[in-house]
Short mmCIF file of C-alpha atoms in Angstrom, two decimals:
data_model
loop_
_atom_site.label_atom_id
_atom_site.label_comp_id
_atom_site.label_asym_id
_atom_site.label_seq_id
_atom_site.Cartn_x
_atom_site.Cartn_y
_atom_site.Cartn_z
CA MET A 1 7.43 10.45 -19.74
CA ALA A 2 7.04 13.79 -17.97
CA LEU A 3 5.85 12.05 -14.80
CA ASN A 4 8.86 9.73 -14.92
CA ASP A 5 11.13 12.76 -15.18
CA LEU A 6 9.51 14.28 -12.09
CA ILE A 7 9.98 11.08 -10.12
CA ARG A 8 13.59 10.64 -11.23
CA ASP A 9 14.55 14.22 -10.37
CA GLN A 10 13.10 14.27 -6.87
CA PRO A 11 15.65 14.50 -4.04
CA PRO A 12 16.34 11.31 -2.10
CA VAL A 13 14.41 10.49 1.06
CA SER A 14 16.18 12.05 4.01
CA ARG A 15 14.05 11.78 7.14
CA LEU A 16 11.43 9.12 6.63
CA ALA A 17 12.67 5.91 5.08
CA HIS A 18 10.94 3.12 6.98
CA PRO A 19 8.23 1.52 4.78
CA VAL A 20 5.67 1.35 7.61
CA SER A 21 6.23 5.05 8.39
CA GLN A 22 5.76 5.88 4.72
CA ARG A 23 2.48 4.00 4.60
CA GLY A 24 1.32 5.77 7.76
CA LEU A 25 2.28 9.16 6.34
CA LEU A 26 0.48 8.39 3.08
CA ALA A 27 -2.66 7.44 5.01
CA LEU A 28 -2.48 10.63 7.08
CA MET A 29 -1.99 12.91 4.06
CA CYS A 30 -4.82 11.15 2.25
CA ALA A 31 -7.06 11.72 5.28
CA CYS A 32 -6.23 15.45 5.15
CA VAL A 33 -7.12 15.53 1.44
CA VAL A 34 -10.39 13.70 2.06
CA LEU A 35 -11.31 16.17 4.83
CA VAL A 36 -10.80 19.37 2.82
CA VAL A 37 -12.22 17.99 -0.44
CA GLY A 38 -15.04 16.16 1.32
CA MET A 39 -16.25 19.44 2.82
CA VAL A 40 -16.84 20.75 -0.72
CA ALA A 41 -19.25 17.89 -1.36
CA ALA A 42 -20.80 17.48 2.08
CA ILE A 43 -22.25 20.99 2.22
CA ASN A 44 -24.41 20.18 -0.81
CA LEU A 45 -26.39 17.71 1.28
CA ALA A 46 -27.22 20.47 3.73
CA VAL A 47 -28.68 22.78 1.05
CA PRO A 48 -32.31 21.66 1.58
CA MET A 49 -31.87 22.03 5.36
CA LEU A 50 -30.32 25.47 4.98
CA ALA A 51 -33.07 26.55 2.57
CA ALA A 52 -35.72 25.62 5.13
CA SER A 53 -33.83 27.04 8.13
CA GLY A 54 -34.63 30.16 10.11
CA MET A 55 -32.01 32.08 8.12
CA HIS A 56 -34.29 31.92 5.04
CA PRO A 57 -31.44 32.18 2.49
CA SER A 58 -32.20 33.15 -1.09
CA ALA A 59 -31.22 30.93 -4.02
CA SER A 60 -28.08 32.99 -4.61
CA ALA A 61 -27.19 32.87 -0.90
CA LEU A 62 -27.35 29.07 -1.00
CA VAL A 63 -24.85 29.02 -3.87
CA TRP A 64 -22.58 31.43 -1.99
CA ILE A 65 -22.69 29.22 1.11
CA VAL A 66 -21.34 26.40 -1.04
CA ASP A 67 -18.97 28.46 -3.19
CA THR A 68 -17.37 30.80 -0.62
CA TYR A 69 -15.35 27.91 0.74
CA VAL A 70 -14.49 26.68 -2.73
CA ILE A 71 -13.42 30.02 -4.18
CA PHE A 72 -11.04 30.84 -1.30
CA PHE A 73 -9.77 27.29 -1.52
CA ALA A 74 -9.17 27.63 -5.27
CA CYS A 75 -7.56 31.07 -5.27
CA LEU A 76 -5.29 30.60 -2.25
CA VAL A 77 -4.12 27.07 -2.86
CA ILE A 78 -1.14 28.18 -4.97
CA PRO A 79 -0.03 30.70 -2.32
CA GLY A 80 -0.52 27.86 0.15
CA GLY A 81 1.88 25.69 -1.81
CA ALA A 82 4.36 28.55 -2.25
CA ALA A 83 4.16 29.33 1.48
CA GLY A 84 5.01 25.71 2.20
CA ASP A 85 8.02 25.93 -0.12
CA ARG A 86 9.25 29.07 1.67
CA PHE A 87 8.28 28.64 5.34
CA GLY A 88 8.21 24.86 5.62
CA ARG A 89 5.50 22.49 4.46
CA LYS A 90 4.87 20.96 7.86
CA GLY A 91 4.27 24.31 9.56
CA VAL A 92 1.95 25.56 6.82
CA LEU A 93 0.03 22.27 6.89
CA LEU A 94 -0.51 22.55 10.66
CA THR A 95 -1.57 26.19 10.33
CA GLY A 96 -4.06 25.22 7.64
CA LEU A 97 -5.62 22.50 9.77
CA GLY A 98 -5.94 25.00 12.64
CA LEU A 99 -7.68 27.57 10.43
CA PHE A 100 -9.94 24.85 9.06
CA ALA A 101 -11.05 23.98 12.60
CA VAL A 102 -11.62 27.64 13.55
CA GLY A 103 -13.65 28.34 10.41
CA ALA A 104 -15.76 25.22 10.87
CA LEU A 105 -16.49 26.18 14.49
CA LEU A 106 -17.56 29.69 13.46
CA SER A 107 -19.82 28.23 10.76
CA ALA A 108 -21.39 25.87 13.28
CA VAL A 109 -22.42 28.66 15.67
CA ALA A 110 -23.14 31.40 13.09
CA PRO A 111 -26.44 33.19 13.86
CA ASN A 112 -26.82 34.67 10.37
CA ILE A 113 -25.74 34.29 6.75
CA VAL A 114 -22.95 36.87 6.99
CA LEU A 115 -21.08 35.10 9.80
CA LEU A 116 -21.70 31.75 8.15
CA LEU A 117 -20.00 33.06 4.99
CA VAL A 118 -17.09 34.43 7.07
CA GLY A 119 -16.66 31.00 8.65
CA ARG A 120 -16.77 29.34 5.24
CA ALA A 121 -14.10 31.75 3.98
CA ILE A 122 -11.76 31.00 6.91
CA THR A 123 -12.25 27.27 6.39
CA GLY A 124 -11.41 27.72 2.71
CA VAL A 125 -8.18 29.55 3.60
CA GLY A 126 -7.23 26.65 5.85
CA ALA A 127 -8.01 24.10 3.15
CA ALA A 128 -5.83 26.02 0.71
CA ALA A 129 -2.89 25.69 3.11
CA VAL A 130 -3.52 21.97 3.62
CA LEU A 131 -4.06 20.47 0.18
CA PRO A 132 -0.92 21.44 -1.81
CA ASN A 133 1.41 20.67 1.06
CA THR A 134 0.10 17.12 1.45
CA LEU A 135 1.44 16.17 -1.98
CA ALA A 136 4.66 18.15 -1.54
CA ILE A 137 5.30 16.41 1.80
CA LEU A 138 4.73 13.01 0.23
CA LEU A 139 7.02 13.68 -2.74
CA HIS A 140 9.76 14.67 -0.32
CA ALA A 141 9.29 11.74 2.04
CA VAL A 142 8.56 8.57 0.05
CA ARG A 143 11.06 6.34 -1.69
CA ILE A 144 11.80 7.14 -5.32
CA GLU A 145 10.30 3.90 -6.60
CA ARG A 146 7.03 4.72 -4.82
CA LYS A 147 6.58 8.27 -6.07
CA GLY A 148 4.50 7.36 -9.13
CA ALA A 149 2.09 5.23 -7.12
CA THR A 150 1.97 7.92 -4.43
CA ILE A 151 0.92 10.61 -6.94
CA ALA A 152 -1.78 8.31 -8.31
CA THR A 153 -3.10 7.54 -4.83
CA TRP A 154 -3.10 11.20 -3.81
CA ALA A 155 -4.93 12.18 -7.01
CA SER A 156 -7.54 9.49 -6.44
CA MET A 157 -8.22 10.83 -2.95
CA THR A 158 -9.44 14.10 -4.46
CA GLY A 159 -12.17 12.10 -6.20
CA ILE A 160 -12.90 9.77 -3.31
CA GLY A 161 -12.99 12.76 -0.96
CA GLY A 162 -16.09 14.01 -2.72
CA VAL A 163 -17.83 10.69 -2.23
CA VAL A 164 -16.72 10.40 1.41
CA GLY A 165 -18.06 13.91 1.94
CA ASN A 166 -21.43 12.82 0.62
CA VAL A 167 -21.62 9.61 2.66
CA GLY A 168 -20.12 10.99 5.86
CA GLY A 169 -22.02 14.24 5.55
CA GLY A 170 -25.25 12.32 5.06
CA ALA A 171 -24.62 10.31 8.23
CA ILE A 172 -23.91 13.45 10.27
CA LEU A 173 -26.80 15.48 8.85
CA SER A 174 -29.27 12.66 9.50
CA GLY A 175 -29.15 13.90 13.08
CA GLY A 176 -31.35 16.77 11.97
CA SER A 177 -29.26 19.96 11.89
CA TRP A 178 -26.94 21.43 9.27
CA ARG A 179 -24.81 22.86 12.13
CA TRP A 180 -23.68 19.35 13.08
CA LEU A 181 -21.76 19.06 9.80
CA PHE A 182 -19.43 21.89 10.78
CA THR A 183 -19.28 20.82 14.41
CA ALA A 184 -18.06 17.35 13.41
CA ALA A 185 -15.28 18.83 11.25
CA VAL A 186 -13.64 20.55 14.22
CA PRO A 187 -12.37 17.50 16.19
CA ILE A 188 -11.38 15.74 12.95
CA ALA A 189 -9.16 18.66 11.94
CA VAL A 190 -7.66 18.88 15.43
CA LEU A 191 -6.90 15.13 15.47
CA LEU A 192 -5.24 15.28 12.06
CA ALA A 193 -3.16 18.25 13.19
CA ALA A 194 -1.97 16.32 16.24
CA LEU A 195 -0.98 13.33 14.10
CA ALA A 196 0.74 15.55 11.54
CA ALA A 197 2.77 17.27 14.26
CA ARG A 198 4.06 13.84 15.26
CA MET A 199 4.51 12.10 11.88
CA VAL A 200 5.29 14.67 9.18
CA PRO A 201 8.99 15.16 8.40
CA VAL A 202 10.62 18.56 8.03
CA SER A 203 11.47 19.38 4.39
CA GLU A 204 13.87 21.85 2.82
CA ARG A 205 12.78 25.44 2.25
CA HIS A 206 13.12 27.68 -0.81
CA ASP A 207 13.81 31.41 -0.44
CA ARG A 208 10.97 32.61 -2.64
CA ARG A 209 8.88 35.70 -1.94
CA LEU A 210 5.11 35.40 -1.88
CA ASP A 211 3.11 37.38 -4.42
CA TRP A 212 0.48 39.01 -2.20
CA LEU A 213 -0.73 41.47 -4.87
CA GLY A 214 -1.27 38.67 -7.36
CA THR A 215 -3.14 36.69 -4.72
CA VAL A 216 -5.51 39.56 -3.88
CA LEU A 217 -6.19 40.25 -7.56
CA LEU A 218 -6.93 36.60 -8.29
CA VAL A 219 -9.37 36.31 -5.36
CA ALA A 220 -11.12 39.57 -6.32
CA ALA A 221 -11.39 38.58 -10.00
CA SER A 222 -12.79 35.15 -9.15
CA VAL A 223 -15.36 36.56 -6.71
CA ALA A 224 -16.45 39.13 -9.31
CA LEU A 225 -16.88 36.41 -11.94
CA LEU A 226 -18.98 34.24 -9.62
CA LEU A 227 -20.99 37.31 -8.57
CA GLY A 228 -22.04 37.82 -12.17
CA ILE A 229 -22.91 34.15 -12.68
CA VAL A 230 -24.73 33.58 -9.38
CA GLN A 231 -26.75 36.81 -9.22
CA GLY A 232 -27.96 36.62 -12.82
CA PRO A 233 -31.26 34.76 -12.20
CA GLU A 234 -32.33 36.93 -9.25
CA SER A 235 -31.02 40.37 -10.23
CA GLY A 236 -31.44 39.99 -14.00
CA TRP A 237 -28.69 39.42 -16.55
CA GLY A 238 -28.85 43.05 -17.62
CA SER A 239 -28.79 44.47 -14.10
CA PRO A 240 -25.98 46.85 -13.08
CA LEU A 241 -24.77 44.39 -10.43
CA VAL A 242 -24.34 41.50 -12.87
CA ILE A 243 -22.79 43.62 -15.61
CA ALA A 244 -20.42 45.20 -13.09
CA GLY A 245 -19.45 41.75 -11.85
CA PHE A 246 -18.46 40.50 -15.29
CA ALA A 247 -16.73 43.78 -16.20
CA CYS A 248 -14.72 43.81 -12.97
CA ALA A 249 -13.79 40.16 -13.46
CA ALA A 250 -12.43 40.85 -16.95
CA ALA A 251 -10.49 43.91 -15.79
CA LEU A 252 -9.08 42.21 -12.69
CA PHE A 253 -8.02 39.07 -14.57
CA ALA A 254 -6.27 41.27 -17.15
CA LEU A 255 -4.55 43.28 -14.39
CA TRP A 256 -3.58 40.06 -12.62
CA THR A 257 -1.93 38.79 -15.81
CA LEU A 258 0.07 42.02 -16.22
CA VAL A 259 1.22 41.92 -12.60
CA GLU A 260 2.24 38.27 -12.85
CA LEU A 261 4.29 38.98 -15.97
CA LYS A 262 6.27 41.71 -14.21
CA VAL A 263 6.68 40.53 -10.62
CA GLU A 264 9.94 38.78 -9.72
CA HIS A 265 8.27 35.80 -8.03
CA PRO A 266 4.76 35.49 -9.50
CA LEU A 267 1.93 33.61 -7.85
CA LEU A 268 1.47 31.74 -11.12
CA ASP A 269 3.57 32.81 -14.08
CA PRO A 270 1.24 33.01 -17.13
CA ARG A 271 4.22 32.06 -19.28
CA LEU A 272 4.03 28.57 -17.79
CA PHE A 273 0.98 27.99 -19.95
CA ARG A 274 3.20 28.16 -23.00
CA LEU A 275 3.90 24.52 -22.07
CA PRO A 276 1.29 22.62 -24.09
CA ALA A 277 1.14 19.69 -21.66
CA LEU A 278 0.50 21.99 -18.70
CA ARG A 279 -2.08 24.06 -20.56
CA SER A 280 -3.99 21.05 -21.82
CA ALA A 281 -3.94 19.13 -18.54
CA SER A 282 -4.99 22.17 -16.50
CA LEU A 283 -8.00 22.79 -18.76
CA GLY A 284 -8.86 19.10 -18.59
CA MET A 285 -8.74 19.00 -14.79
CA THR A 286 -10.90 22.12 -14.55
CA ALA A 287 -13.47 20.58 -16.90
CA VAL A 288 -13.67 17.26 -15.03
CA PHE A 289 -14.27 18.94 -11.67
CA PHE A 290 -16.66 21.41 -13.30
CA GLY A 291 -18.82 18.43 -14.22
CA MET A 292 -18.32 16.37 -11.08
CA PHE A 293 -19.18 19.05 -8.52
CA ALA A 294 -22.07 20.38 -10.57
CA LEU A 295 -23.40 16.83 -10.25
CA PHE A 296 -22.80 16.81 -6.47
CA TYR A 297 -24.72 20.08 -6.09
CA VAL A 298 -27.77 18.83 -8.01
CA ASN A 299 -27.63 15.22 -6.80
CA ALA A 300 -28.12 16.14 -3.13
CA SER A 301 -31.33 18.09 -3.77
CA PHE A 302 -32.57 15.79 -6.55
CA LEU A 303 -32.52 12.64 -4.42
CA GLN A 304 -34.14 14.41 -1.46
CA TYR A 305 -36.80 16.36 -3.34
CA ALA A 306 -37.55 14.19 -6.38
CA LYS A 307 -36.90 10.71 -4.96
CA GLY A 308 -37.95 11.37 -1.38
CA PHE A 309 -34.67 10.07 0.05
CA GLY A 310 -33.64 11.02 3.58
CA VAL A 311 -30.35 12.88 3.95
CA PHE A 312 -28.39 9.75 4.97
CA ARG A 313 -29.79 7.71 2.09
CA THR A 314 -28.97 10.63 -0.20
CA GLY A 315 -25.36 10.49 0.94
CA LEU A 316 -25.27 6.78 0.18
CA GLY A 317 -26.92 7.42 -3.18
CA ILE A 318 -23.70 8.77 -4.68
CA ILE A 319 -21.70 5.60 -3.85
CA PRO A 320 -21.99 4.08 -7.37
CA LEU A 321 -19.82 6.93 -8.63
CA THR A 322 -16.94 5.78 -6.41
CA ILE A 323 -16.99 2.12 -7.43
CA PRO A 324 -14.82 2.66 -10.55
CA ILE A 325 -12.51 5.00 -8.60
CA ILE A 326 -11.86 2.46 -5.86
CA LEU A 327 -11.50 -0.54 -8.16
CA GLY A 328 -9.86 1.06 -11.17
CA ALA A 329 -7.54 3.87 -10.04
CA ARG A 330 -4.55 1.56 -9.62
CA HIS A 331 -4.90 0.29 -13.18
CA VAL A 332 -5.10 3.65 -14.97
CA GLY A 333 -1.33 3.88 -15.38
CA ARG A 334 -1.25 0.60 -17.27
CA VAL A 335 -4.18 1.68 -19.41
CA THR A 336 -2.37 4.90 -20.32
CA GLN A 337 0.83 3.01 -21.21
CA ARG A 338 -1.15 0.66 -23.40
CA ILE A 339 -3.40 3.04 -25.37
CA GLY A 340 -1.63 6.38 -24.85
CA MET A 341 -2.49 9.53 -22.93
CA ASN A 342 -4.65 11.08 -25.67
CA ALA A 343 -6.83 7.99 -25.96
CA THR A 344 -7.17 7.77 -22.17
CA VAL A 345 -8.21 11.42 -21.89
CA THR A 346 -10.66 11.00 -24.79
CA LEU A 347 -12.32 8.07 -23.05
CA ALA A 348 -12.40 10.00 -19.78
CA PHE A 349 -14.30 12.93 -21.24
CA ALA A 350 -16.62 10.68 -23.21
CA PHE A 351 -17.61 8.83 -20.04
CA VAL A 352 -17.95 11.94 -17.85
CA GLY A 353 -19.92 13.93 -20.42
CA GLY A 354 -21.99 10.94 -21.50
CA GLY A 355 -22.75 10.01 -17.89
CA LEU A 356 -23.98 13.53 -17.11
CA LEU A 357 -26.20 13.52 -20.20
CA GLY A 358 -27.58 10.15 -19.13
CA LEU A 359 -28.31 11.48 -15.65
CA SER A 360 -30.21 14.38 -17.21
CA THR A 361 -32.78 11.86 -18.50
CA SER A 362 -33.49 10.52 -14.98
CA GLY A 363 -36.77 12.14 -14.02
CA GLU A 364 -38.65 11.85 -10.75
CA HIS A 365 -40.26 8.58 -11.89
CA THR A 366 -37.04 6.90 -13.07
CA ALA A 367 -35.85 3.92 -11.02
CA TYR A 368 -32.79 4.61 -8.87
CA LEU A 369 -30.95 1.66 -10.49
CA GLU A 370 -30.95 3.47 -13.80
CA TYR A 371 -29.71 6.62 -12.09
CA ALA A 372 -26.97 4.59 -10.37
CA ALA A 373 -25.88 3.09 -13.70
CA TRP A 374 -25.24 6.57 -15.10
CA LEU A 375 -23.31 7.43 -11.93
CA ILE A 376 -21.03 4.46 -12.64
CA VAL A 377 -20.50 5.66 -16.22
CA THR A 378 -19.51 9.09 -14.91
CA GLY A 379 -17.24 7.49 -12.30
CA ILE A 380 -15.35 5.57 -14.99
CA GLY A 381 -14.53 8.86 -16.68
CA VAL A 382 -13.39 10.46 -13.42
CA THR A 383 -11.22 7.41 -12.68
CA LEU A 384 -9.47 7.70 -16.04
CA ALA A 385 -9.03 11.46 -15.80
CA LEU A 386 -7.67 12.15 -12.32
CA PRO A 387 -4.35 10.23 -12.24
CA THR A 388 -3.66 10.92 -15.92
CA LEU A 389 -4.17 14.69 -15.79
CA SER A 390 -2.59 15.01 -12.34
CA GLY A 391 0.55 13.28 -13.53
CA ALA A 392 0.71 15.50 -16.61
CA ILE A 393 0.52 18.69 -14.53
CA ALA A 394 3.07 17.45 -11.98
CA GLY A 395 5.49 16.38 -14.72
CA ALA A 396 5.39 19.71 -16.53
CA LEU A 397 7.05 21.66 -13.68
CA PRO A 398 10.55 21.36 -12.14
CA PRO A 399 10.96 19.57 -8.78
CA ALA A 400 11.85 22.82 -6.97
CA GLN A 401 8.29 24.01 -7.61
CA ALA A 402 6.59 20.92 -6.22
CA GLY A 403 4.44 22.99 -3.88
CA VAL A 404 3.36 25.39 -6.63
CA GLY A 405 2.72 22.47 -8.96
CA ALA A 406 0.50 20.78 -6.40
CA GLY A 407 -1.19 24.13 -5.85
CA LEU A 408 -1.89 24.47 -9.57
CA GLN A 409 -3.52 21.05 -9.57
CA ALA A 410 -5.71 22.02 -6.64
CA THR A 411 -6.56 25.40 -8.21
CA THR A 412 -7.82 23.78 -11.38
CA ARG A 413 -9.89 21.32 -9.34
CA GLU A 414 -11.43 23.82 -6.97
CA PHE A 415 -11.94 26.58 -9.53
CA GLY A 416 -13.68 24.04 -11.76
CA SER A 417 -15.77 22.97 -8.76
CA ALA A 418 -16.76 26.57 -7.96
CA LEU A 419 -17.72 27.26 -11.56
CA GLY A 420 -19.67 24.01 -11.79
CA VAL A 421 -21.72 24.84 -8.68
CA ALA A 422 -22.29 28.44 -9.80
CA VAL A 423 -23.30 27.55 -13.36
CA ILE A 424 -25.62 24.68 -12.52
CA GLY A 425 -27.08 26.63 -9.59
CA THR A 426 -27.81 29.51 -11.95
CA ILE A 427 -29.43 27.27 -14.57
CA LEU A 428 -31.40 25.38 -11.94
CA THR A 429 -32.76 28.57 -10.35
CA GLY A 430 -33.72 30.17 -13.65
CA ARG A 431 -35.41 27.07 -15.07
CA PHE A 432 -37.16 26.24 -11.78
CA ALA A 433 -38.72 29.69 -11.54
CA ALA A 434 -39.79 29.60 -15.20
CA ALA A 435 -41.29 26.10 -14.94
CA LEU A 436 -43.51 26.88 -11.94
CA PRO A 437 -47.23 27.43 -12.68
CA GLY A 438 -47.97 31.05 -13.49
CA ASP A 439 -50.20 31.68 -10.51
CA ILE A 440 -47.47 30.55 -8.07
CA ARG A 441 -44.90 32.78 -9.77
CA ALA A 442 -47.22 35.77 -9.79
CA ALA A 443 -48.30 35.44 -6.17
CA HIS A 444 -45.05 34.39 -4.48
CA ASP A 445 -42.10 34.59 -6.97
CA PRO A 446 -40.15 31.77 -5.27
CA HIS A 447 -36.59 30.93 -6.37
CA THR A 448 -36.00 27.85 -4.21
CA VAL A 449 -37.99 24.68 -3.58
CA ALA A 450 -38.20 25.52 0.12
CA GLN A 451 -39.70 28.93 -0.63
CA ALA A 452 -42.25 27.42 -3.01
CA LEU A 453 -43.25 24.61 -0.65
CA ALA A 454 -43.66 27.06 2.22
CA ALA A 455 -45.86 29.29 0.09
CA VAL A 456 -48.05 26.58 -1.48
CA PRO A 457 -47.62 23.37 0.56
CA GLY A 458 -50.61 21.74 -1.09
CA ARG A 459 -49.05 21.88 -4.54
CA ALA A 460 -45.83 20.01 -3.83
CA PRO A 461 -46.01 17.78 -6.97
CA GLU A 462 -46.00 20.83 -9.27
CA VAL A 463 -43.10 22.37 -7.37
CA ILE A 464 -41.07 19.14 -7.54
CA THR A 465 -41.78 18.78 -11.27
CA ALA A 466 -40.45 22.31 -11.84
CA PHE A 467 -37.33 21.49 -9.82
CA VAL A 468 -36.68 18.28 -11.81
CA SER A 469 -37.03 20.28 -15.03
CA GLY A 470 -34.33 22.66 -13.82
CA ALA A 471 -32.05 19.84 -12.65
CA ASP A 472 -32.36 18.01 -15.98
CA LEU A 473 -31.57 21.14 -17.99
CA GLY A 474 -28.61 21.93 -15.76
CA LEU A 475 -27.11 18.45 -16.17
CA ARG A 476 -27.61 18.59 -19.95
CA VAL A 477 -25.82 21.92 -20.21
CA ILE A 478 -22.97 20.72 -17.97
CA GLY A 479 -22.67 17.42 -19.87
CA VAL A 480 -22.46 19.13 -23.26
CA SER A 481 -19.97 21.65 -21.86
CA VAL A 482 -17.72 18.85 -20.56
CA LEU A 483 -17.77 17.15 -23.97
CA ILE A 484 -16.88 20.41 -25.75
CA LEU A 485 -14.07 21.10 -23.29
CA GLY A 486 -12.83 17.54 -23.82
CA VAL A 487 -12.59 18.19 -27.55
CA LEU A 488 -10.59 21.35 -26.86
CA VAL A 489 -8.22 19.48 -24.54
CA LEU A 490 -7.62 16.73 -27.09
CA THR A 491 -7.19 19.23 -29.95
CA GLU A 492 -4.64 21.19 -27.94
CA SER A 493 -2.70 18.02 -27.20
CA LEU A 494 -2.70 16.86 -30.83
CA LEU A 495 -1.69 20.27 -32.19
CA SER A 496 1.15 20.59 -29.69
CA ARG A 497 2.54 17.20 -30.73
CA ARG A 498 2.27 18.11 -34.39
CA GLY A 499 4.03 21.39 -33.69
CA ARG A 500 6.91 19.61 -31.97
#
């Protein structure tokens, strides 16, 4: 019902009414979504290459290479949506695509880890400007009877984008260098910007100030939280750095909440989460992406190290996950109407959590077909979750805040993705180091597979066994966490209905 209210209250189409033009615009906006979301997944395939590169990154540096893009994406996506509402969605979208291209180019030529992280950060800023404005542009441009289907298609692209990132990234990286991944992103972003300049309509603007203080506090708090999670295995959970990270995160999140409650135009008003539907759906979206991108992070290394797949075959190895998304996304609305939102969300979490637990039983000697079957199970859950939760978030906010609403959806996705990568990377590193034979640990103290293989190349089977042990434990922890979060989401929904 909330989604229907959103669709009904949207302003009429004013500058793009021809059906063919609408289909072309939808395809273009979906391509932009696939690009920025696909980059989150594609970089995971490059982790083994980066680990063995001349930069010699540590285990924590590898996680930061993945998560720097994601955390800037997550924290700035709401300001990106608000900037589109104020300055014009088309202009902000074009600026974002330009920044994405610049950041990717800097990453491609970076001579060291520091400049690579700077490039990843710039690319993340660009992605944050792109993603929320794609949905806001579509809601403004398409016919009213197509808005529901448009939201569902856009939401599905955020899932398909991860798979496209794996497959496309695998094809590019099969050339032999991780730098090619970033190089290839540059002309794609430039082409999409050129098409957007030609096809995207101009939408109305809202005179709403941007909350720069809230933005800075949110980025700082998120980085501090990830610092504590990521550095734990290498620095020690009781080290001053890790303790300071968690303490700063708690203080900064508290300060951010106080600022948002007092500022005239908050980045994200905490009072919005008094809406049970918004609170429940946001937690649900975070949990689904927490599980899905933790899987992407482990899957890339698991198939290359444990199964001996090449990077291109590894990219193809994730395809079973997308089969339910491609075939079933269009039918989720009818499923929800038939069995209800709570039942749909329950099934979604059961499939995602159960699929991850099933994947955790796939050791190095398990046939790929069994592994693929559990990917399909996980994909069914993702298919049920994305349109359902996306519609619930969109429907909980007024039409005038379409950009902020789209930004909130993207924040929950990307923040869940960043946490998923950080948590499973932390578990994987800790378990891998503990599972290595004692003489290897004592002599070399490796924290990555590349470090261990370089130190003791003749003992590769023992190193791979230790890695698989860490991957299995990580997937089990993530799977159980997703199931627990699913119970919380369902409980919140049931209690809110009883309260009403």
